[in-house]
């Protein structure tokens, strides 16, 4: 257990005795605002704005790999969509990042049983030399097993990690699945491997479809070709390895970093009536991986946030504070949009009333948790009461992390929620050609919009703040 800072201890003692200091009064939400929020929630549950937005994005733009031609078209789409929805202010903020391209990818067992394999190159993987890379495969069951390996056993070989990701409602095993994908290639490279393969970080077992995703490579000079095998192809490779004969595999990847790219976060605002400079920040990421059309990752998140703002816009009166919807650039290859945003806006963190991002598909939100100051817990309770009838349980123990890109702003001190979606099936489709619009249930998406519209509006109307300040939540455990 971490030691409890004295200030926190003092604050909880104050809370326990029901006294809030004059300098830090209890934050509450008026009965009028609660009533409006309930109406907003009920309207949103029956509204299809969110679905129409994600349908438009995935149909008119389709895949949106960061830095591709479609990236620019997606930004143009987002600007036009915010305007069409009636947002008061629409603008972009530049984000620079390395430009990685995928041209082609093939692999085949050369010996002992020649046959091709289905795989997908990973983000920041370099290409193989002309004519491909042919080498022996060495298998590990886990990242730890590779960590423990003698470099001599790995040198010049293609390292394969066969970790199988487990299904869970909260998707927690992606922690390990993604660690194998990001950390495995880096570790293999430092031990002298020639290439890296993993069993896809996905929970589908029967689809001959690979799950792509980013690696931890950031320096092209220290990178080796890296790719993910589909789960059935990983099974096949493991069966062949089980014969106990040396297995030789040919990897032929044409991909790599080709320069730097300047993209942008696209931002739309519903301007606050009383405190326009104070913002509730919500969003999703506009980029997607290239095999699918980025419906669940993260067209859904962009649509949920945009639609929530639109529903608040449609109220008879503007909210007290500004609702800021951010469509982040290049989340997939390393939170580039989120990090650029947090670096640019760290100095204004106290103006961020509350925030969180949707980036876990389109399943219903079932859990809420918060990182706020103790004097704002009453207001979070009020939000939880309005969200309970649509299936959201308030977990008072867990911190709120702010979602993927906005976790960076939370790291600077923004008060944040976590709104956990049902991710039971998310990793069946995540980062694959199966990430398409048909995976989204319009009613479940509407529930998400209702949750985002309700909490955003209530936070915007609150009498008082949620404790955002430089470094405010540095020890809340959200990043663990
Ligand atoms: Zn995502």
JSON list of N, CA and C and ligand atoms in Angstrom, two decimals, residues 285 297-298 331-332 359 404 426 430-431, ligand 1:
[
{"chain": "A", "resi": 285, "resn": "UNK", "atom": "N", "xyz": [-10.71, 8.56, -30.77]},
{"chain": "A", "resi": 285, "resn": "UNK", "atom": "CA", "xyz": [-9.63, 8.84, -31.72]},
{"chain": "A", "resi": 285, "resn": "UNK", "atom": "C", "xyz": [-10.09, 8.59, -33.16]},
{"chain": "A", "resi": 297, "resn": "UNK", "atom": "N", "xyz": [-13.15, 0.59, -33.22]},
{"chain": "A", "resi": 297, "resn": "UNK", "atom": "CA", "xyz": [-11.91, 1.22, -32.76]},
{"chain": "A", "resi": 297, "resn": "UNK", "atom": "C", "xyz": [-11.42, 2.20, -33.81]},
{"chain": "A", "resi": 298, "resn": "UNK", "atom": "N", "xyz": [-11.80, 3.46, -33.72]},
{"chain": "A", "resi": 298, "resn": "UNK", "atom": "CA", "xyz": [-12.61, 4.00, -32.65]},
{"chain": "A", "resi": 298, "resn": "UNK", "atom": "C", "xyz": [-13.66, 4.94, -33.22]},
{"chain": "A", "resi": 331, "resn": "UNK", "atom": "N", "xyz": [-3.85, 7.77, -32.33]},
{"chain": "A", "resi": 331, "resn": "UNK", "atom": "CA", "xyz": [-3.79, 7.07, -31.03]},
{"chain": "A", "resi": 331, "resn": "UNK", "atom": "C", "xyz": [-3.08, 5.75, -31.20]},
{"chain": "A", "resi": 332, "resn": "UNK", "atom": "N", "xyz": [-3.36, 5.10, -32.33]},
{"chain": "A", "resi": 332, "resn": "UNK", "atom": "CA", "xyz": [-2.95, 3.70, -32.49]},
{"chain": "A", "resi": 332, "resn": "UNK", "atom": "C", "xyz": [-1.45, 3.49, -32.44]},
{"chain": "A", "resi": 359, "resn": "UNK", "atom": "N", "xyz": [-12.95, 4.69, -25.89]},
{"chain": "A", "resi": 359, "resn": "UNK", "atom": "CA", "xyz": [-12.08, 3.95, -26.83]},
{"chain": "A", "resi": 359, "resn": "UNK", "atom": "C", "xyz": [-12.04, 2.48, -26.46]},
{"chain": "A", "resi": 404, "resn": "UNK", "atom": "N", "xyz": [-8.05, 6.50, -23.28]},
{"chain": "A", "resi": 404, "resn": "UNK", "atom": "CA", "xyz": [-6.72, 6.38, -23.88]},
{"chain": "A", "resi": 404, "resn": "UNK", "atom": "C", "xyz": [-6.01, 7.73, -24.01]},
{"chain": "A", "resi": 426, "resn": "UNK", "atom": "N", "xyz": [-15.05, -7.40, -27.80]},
{"chain": "A", "resi": 426, "resn": "UNK", "atom": "CA", "xyz": [-14.22, -6.36, -28.42]},
{"chain": "A", "resi": 426, "resn": "UNK", "atom": "C", "xyz": [-12.95, -6.92, -29.06]},
{"chain": "A", "resi": 430, "resn": "UNK", "atom": "N", "xyz": [-11.04, -6.40, -32.75]},
{"chain": "A", "resi": 430, "resn": "UNK", "atom": "CA", "xyz": [-10.08, -5.30, -32.54]},
{"chain": "A", "resi": 430, "resn": "UNK", "atom": "C", "xyz": [-8.86, -5.41, -33.47]},
{"chain": "A", "resi": 431, "resn": "UNK", "atom": "N", "xyz": [-8.57, -4.34, -34.21]},
{"chain": "A", "resi": 431, "resn": "UNK", "atom": "CA", "xyz": [-7.37, -4.27, -35.07]},
{"chain": "A", "resi": 431, "resn": "UNK", "atom": "C", "xyz": [-7.36, -5.32, -36.18]},
{"chain": "B", "resi": 1, "resn": "LIG", "atom": "ZN1", "xyz": [-8.59, 2.67, -29.99]}
]
